Tab-separated table of C-alpha atoms in Angstrom:
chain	number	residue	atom	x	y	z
V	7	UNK	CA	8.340	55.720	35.194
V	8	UNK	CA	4.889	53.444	34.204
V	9	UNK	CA	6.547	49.796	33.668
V	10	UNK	CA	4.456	48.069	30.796
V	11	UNK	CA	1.993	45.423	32.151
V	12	UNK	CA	2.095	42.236	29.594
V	13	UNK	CA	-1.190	40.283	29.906
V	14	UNK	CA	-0.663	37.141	31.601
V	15	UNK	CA	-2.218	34.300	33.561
V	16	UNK	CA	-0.671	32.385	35.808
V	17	UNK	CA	-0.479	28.686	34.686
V	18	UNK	CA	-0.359	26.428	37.693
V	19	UNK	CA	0.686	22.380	36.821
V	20	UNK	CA	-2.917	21.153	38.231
V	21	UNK	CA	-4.217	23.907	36.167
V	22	UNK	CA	-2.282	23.120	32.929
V	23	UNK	CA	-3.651	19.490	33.314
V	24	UNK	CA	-7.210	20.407	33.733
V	25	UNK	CA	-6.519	22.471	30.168
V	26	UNK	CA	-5.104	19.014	28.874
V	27	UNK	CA	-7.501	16.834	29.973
V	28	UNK	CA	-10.866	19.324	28.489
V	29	UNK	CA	-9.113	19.640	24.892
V	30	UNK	CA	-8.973	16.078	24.569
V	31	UNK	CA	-12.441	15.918	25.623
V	32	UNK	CA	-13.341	18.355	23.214
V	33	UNK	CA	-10.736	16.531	20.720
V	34	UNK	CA	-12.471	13.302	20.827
V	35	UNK	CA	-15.769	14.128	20.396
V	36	UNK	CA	-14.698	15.900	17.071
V	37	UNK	CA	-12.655	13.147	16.570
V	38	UNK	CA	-15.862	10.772	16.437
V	39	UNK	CA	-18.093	13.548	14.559
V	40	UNK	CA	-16.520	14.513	11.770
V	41	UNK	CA	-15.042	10.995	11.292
V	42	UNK	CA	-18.315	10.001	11.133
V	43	UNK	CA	-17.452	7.297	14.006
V	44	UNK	CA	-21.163	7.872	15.596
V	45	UNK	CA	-24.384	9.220	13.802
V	46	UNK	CA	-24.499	13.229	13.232
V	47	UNK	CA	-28.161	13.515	15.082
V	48	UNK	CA	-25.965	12.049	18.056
V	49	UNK	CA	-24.393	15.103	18.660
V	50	UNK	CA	-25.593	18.563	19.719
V	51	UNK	CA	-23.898	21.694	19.407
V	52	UNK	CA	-21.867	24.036	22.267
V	53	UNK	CA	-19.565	27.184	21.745
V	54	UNK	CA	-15.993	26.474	23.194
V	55	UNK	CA	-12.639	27.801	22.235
V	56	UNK	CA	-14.409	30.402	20.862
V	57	UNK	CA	-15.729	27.994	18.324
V	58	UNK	CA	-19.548	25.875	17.254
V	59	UNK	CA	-17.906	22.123	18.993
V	60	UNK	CA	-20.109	19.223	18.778
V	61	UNK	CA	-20.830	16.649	22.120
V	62	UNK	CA	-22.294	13.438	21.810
V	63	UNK	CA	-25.387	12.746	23.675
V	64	UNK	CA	-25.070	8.977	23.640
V	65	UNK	CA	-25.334	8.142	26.967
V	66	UNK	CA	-22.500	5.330	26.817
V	67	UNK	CA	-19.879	7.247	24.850
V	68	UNK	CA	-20.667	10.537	26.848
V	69	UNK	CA	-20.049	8.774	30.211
V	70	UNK	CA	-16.623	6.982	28.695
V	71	UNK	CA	-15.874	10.527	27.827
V	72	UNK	CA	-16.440	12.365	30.883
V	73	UNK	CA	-14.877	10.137	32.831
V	74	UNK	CA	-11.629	9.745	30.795
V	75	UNK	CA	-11.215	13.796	31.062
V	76	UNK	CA	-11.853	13.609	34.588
V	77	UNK	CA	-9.174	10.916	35.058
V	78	UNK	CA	-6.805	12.048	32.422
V	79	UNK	CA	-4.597	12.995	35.132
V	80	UNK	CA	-4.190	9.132	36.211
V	81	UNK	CA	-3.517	5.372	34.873
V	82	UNK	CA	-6.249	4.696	33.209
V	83	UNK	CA	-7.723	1.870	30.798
V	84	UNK	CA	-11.562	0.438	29.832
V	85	UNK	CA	-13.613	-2.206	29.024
V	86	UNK	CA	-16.683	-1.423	26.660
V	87	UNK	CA	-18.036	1.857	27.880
V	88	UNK	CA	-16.888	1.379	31.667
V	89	UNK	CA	-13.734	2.993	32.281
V	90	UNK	CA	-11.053	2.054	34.958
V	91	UNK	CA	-9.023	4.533	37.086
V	92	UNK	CA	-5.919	2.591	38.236
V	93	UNK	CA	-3.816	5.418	39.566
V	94	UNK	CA	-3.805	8.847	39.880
V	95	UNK	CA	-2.172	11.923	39.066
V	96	UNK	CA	0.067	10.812	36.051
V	97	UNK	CA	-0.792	14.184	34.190
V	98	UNK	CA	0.645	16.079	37.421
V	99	UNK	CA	3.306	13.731	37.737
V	100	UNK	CA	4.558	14.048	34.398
V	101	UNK	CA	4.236	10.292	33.853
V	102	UNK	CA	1.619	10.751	31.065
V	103	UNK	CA	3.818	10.749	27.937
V	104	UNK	CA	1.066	10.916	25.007
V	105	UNK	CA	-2.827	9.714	24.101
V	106	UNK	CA	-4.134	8.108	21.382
V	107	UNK	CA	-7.300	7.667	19.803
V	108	UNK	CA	-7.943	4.650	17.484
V	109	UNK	CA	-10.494	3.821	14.769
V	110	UNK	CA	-10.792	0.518	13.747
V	111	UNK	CA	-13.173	-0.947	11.883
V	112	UNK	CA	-16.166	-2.821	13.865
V	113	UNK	CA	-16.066	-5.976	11.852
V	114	UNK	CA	-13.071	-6.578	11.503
V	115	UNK	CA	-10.959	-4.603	14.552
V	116	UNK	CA	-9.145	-3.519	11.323
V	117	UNK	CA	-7.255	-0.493	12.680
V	118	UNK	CA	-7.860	2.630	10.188
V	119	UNK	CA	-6.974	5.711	11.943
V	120	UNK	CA	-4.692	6.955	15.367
V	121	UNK	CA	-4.694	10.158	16.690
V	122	UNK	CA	-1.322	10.619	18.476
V	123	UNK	CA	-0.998	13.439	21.343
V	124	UNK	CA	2.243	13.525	22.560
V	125	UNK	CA	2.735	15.069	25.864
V	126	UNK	CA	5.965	17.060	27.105
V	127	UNK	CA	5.978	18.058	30.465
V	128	UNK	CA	8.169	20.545	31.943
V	129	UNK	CA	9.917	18.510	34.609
V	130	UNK	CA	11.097	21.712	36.834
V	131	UNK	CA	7.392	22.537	37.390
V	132	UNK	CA	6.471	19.014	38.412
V	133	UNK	CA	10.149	18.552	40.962
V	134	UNK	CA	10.048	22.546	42.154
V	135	UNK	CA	6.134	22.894	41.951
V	136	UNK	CA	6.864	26.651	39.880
V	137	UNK	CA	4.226	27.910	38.379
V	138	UNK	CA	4.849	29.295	34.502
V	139	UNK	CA	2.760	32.068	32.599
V	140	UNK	CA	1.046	32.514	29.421
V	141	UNK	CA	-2.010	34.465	28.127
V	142	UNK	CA	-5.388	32.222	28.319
V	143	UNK	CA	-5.814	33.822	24.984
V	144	UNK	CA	-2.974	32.758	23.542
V	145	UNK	CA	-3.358	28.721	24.609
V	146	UNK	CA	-6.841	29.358	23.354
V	147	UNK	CA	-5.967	30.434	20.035
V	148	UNK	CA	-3.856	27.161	19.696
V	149	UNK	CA	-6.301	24.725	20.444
V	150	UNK	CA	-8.496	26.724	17.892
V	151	UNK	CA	-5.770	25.682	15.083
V	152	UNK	CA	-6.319	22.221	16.065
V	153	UNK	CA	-9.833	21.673	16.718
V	154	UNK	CA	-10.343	23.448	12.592
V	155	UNK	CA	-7.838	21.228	11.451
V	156	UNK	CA	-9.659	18.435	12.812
V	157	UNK	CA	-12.927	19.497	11.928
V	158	UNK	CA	-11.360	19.648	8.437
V	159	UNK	CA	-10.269	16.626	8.194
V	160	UNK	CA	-12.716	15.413	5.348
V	161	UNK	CA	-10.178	17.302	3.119
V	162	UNK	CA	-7.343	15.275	3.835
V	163	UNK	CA	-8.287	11.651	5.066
V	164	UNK	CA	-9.739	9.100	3.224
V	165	UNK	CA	-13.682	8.365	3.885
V	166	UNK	CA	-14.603	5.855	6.529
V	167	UNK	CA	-17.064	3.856	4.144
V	168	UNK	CA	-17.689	1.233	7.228
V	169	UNK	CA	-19.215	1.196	10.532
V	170	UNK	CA	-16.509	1.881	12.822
V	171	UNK	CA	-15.582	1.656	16.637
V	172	UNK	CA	-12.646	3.418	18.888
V	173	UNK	CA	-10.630	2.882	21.643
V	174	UNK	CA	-8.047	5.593	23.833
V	175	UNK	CA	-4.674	4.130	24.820
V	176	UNK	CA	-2.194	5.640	27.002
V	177	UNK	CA	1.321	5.534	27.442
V	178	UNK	CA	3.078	6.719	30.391
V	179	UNK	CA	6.961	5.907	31.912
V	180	UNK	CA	8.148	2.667	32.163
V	181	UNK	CA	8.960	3.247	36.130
V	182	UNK	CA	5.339	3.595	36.640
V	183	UNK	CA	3.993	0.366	38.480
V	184	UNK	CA	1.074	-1.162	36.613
V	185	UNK	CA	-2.100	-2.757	38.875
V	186	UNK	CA	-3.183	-6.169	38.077
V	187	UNK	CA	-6.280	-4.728	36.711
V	188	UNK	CA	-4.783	-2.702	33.897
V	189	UNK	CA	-5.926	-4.465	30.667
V	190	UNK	CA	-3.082	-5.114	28.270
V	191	UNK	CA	-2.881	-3.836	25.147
V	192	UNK	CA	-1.329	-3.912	21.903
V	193	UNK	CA	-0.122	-0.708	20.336
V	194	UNK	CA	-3.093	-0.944	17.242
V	195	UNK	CA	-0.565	0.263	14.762
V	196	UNK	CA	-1.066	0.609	11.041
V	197	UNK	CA	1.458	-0.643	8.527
V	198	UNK	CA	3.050	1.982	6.256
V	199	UNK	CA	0.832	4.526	7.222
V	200	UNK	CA	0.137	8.313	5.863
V	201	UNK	CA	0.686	10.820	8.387
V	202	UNK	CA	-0.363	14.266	8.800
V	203	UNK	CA	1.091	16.105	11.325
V	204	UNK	CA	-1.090	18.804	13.326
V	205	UNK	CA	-0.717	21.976	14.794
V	206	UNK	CA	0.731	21.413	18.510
V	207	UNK	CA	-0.646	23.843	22.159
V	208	UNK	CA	1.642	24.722	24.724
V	209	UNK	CA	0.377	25.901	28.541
V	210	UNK	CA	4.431	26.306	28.933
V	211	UNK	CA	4.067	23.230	31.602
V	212	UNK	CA	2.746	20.846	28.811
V	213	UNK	CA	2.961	21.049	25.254
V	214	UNK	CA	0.891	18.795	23.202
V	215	UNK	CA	1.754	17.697	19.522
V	216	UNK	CA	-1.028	16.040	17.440
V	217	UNK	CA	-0.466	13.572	14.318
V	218	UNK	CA	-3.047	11.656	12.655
V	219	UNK	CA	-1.759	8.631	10.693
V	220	UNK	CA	-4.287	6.584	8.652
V	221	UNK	CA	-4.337	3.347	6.435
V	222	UNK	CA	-2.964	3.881	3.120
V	223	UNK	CA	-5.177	2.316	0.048
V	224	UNK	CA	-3.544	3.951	-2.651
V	225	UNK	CA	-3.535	1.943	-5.697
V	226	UNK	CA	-1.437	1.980	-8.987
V	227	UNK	CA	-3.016	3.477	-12.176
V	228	UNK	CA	-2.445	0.325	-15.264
């Protein structure tokens, strides 16, 4: 008797993180475009997921970007447009616990929005070094939820009426040893914020959750 073949792929924990690390490539650069963070004529358009994604072509962010998804599997940090790799592997190791992307205002460091990605990493994968499977179709069609929702995003946060700058922080476990050249940072929270929560991707070796929380300037009708 035929046994029924279910379509999957093999998800391997250096290959989960290399799925990790290209969404939030993808993420932040439309994070920045349809936040209006950078000029529209900046960007140029690429299929991926499936989907019309936009990439910046300015030279600094583009470089700060590539780099960051190369080294999202490590300790990393950044000064300006020059990022710093401090240690590696903190994707594989399951130290990375989330991302987050912030937009503050460039006069006034004012912060506006923070796009949370939690991380959850299986922790028998990363000890036992199993691998886990799930259809490349399927982890596709998840990021596609989130990268619409993003690129909807007009719909549901307020407009950024000001010229605006962003930074990436990163928090990882507290027994990870931090270089003397990590630059110190404080968590850029906002006070009573909205939040809208996203939809969340799972490789089964990490799941990532997304929430966007932004300044609230709701006023009272007299």
């Amino acid at each position: 008797m035929a046994s029924r073949t279910v379509a999957k792929d093999i998800i391997t924990l250096r290959g989960s993180a290399a799925i990790v690390s290209e969404f939030f490539g993808y993420a932040a650069n439309s994070i920045l475009y349809n936040r209006g963070v950078y000029p529209e004529e900046s960007f140029a358009k690429v299929k991926k997921y499936g989907l019309p994604m936009l990439l910046t072509q300015d030279e600094g962010v583009k470089s700060f970007i590539s780099n960051l998804t190369a080294q999202l599997s490590g300790h990393f940090s950044h000064s300006g447009n020059e990022l710093i790799v401090l240690e590696k592997e903190w994707l594989e190791a399951g130290k990375l616990q989330r991302v987050v992307l912030v937009i503050m205002s460039k006069a006034t460091n004012e912060v506006l929005e923070r796009w949370n990605f939690s991380i959850e990493t299986d922790s028998e994968v990363v000890e036992k070094g199993v691998s886990r499977e799930k259809s490349d179709k399927e982890i596709m069609r998840e990021i596609q939820a989130i990268m619409r929702q993003i690129a909807s995003s007009i719909t549901y946060l307020p407009c950024l009426d000001e010229p605006c700058v962003f930074d990436v922080l990163a928090y990882t476990d507290k027994d990870v040893a931090v270089p003397f050249t990590w630059i110190e940072s404080d968590p850029k929270l906002i006070a009573n914020p909205q939040m809208v929560k996203l939809h969340s991707f799972d490789t089964k070796i990490h799941k990532v959750d997304t929430l966007v929380s932004y300044k609230n300037d709701e006023w009272e009708e007299q």
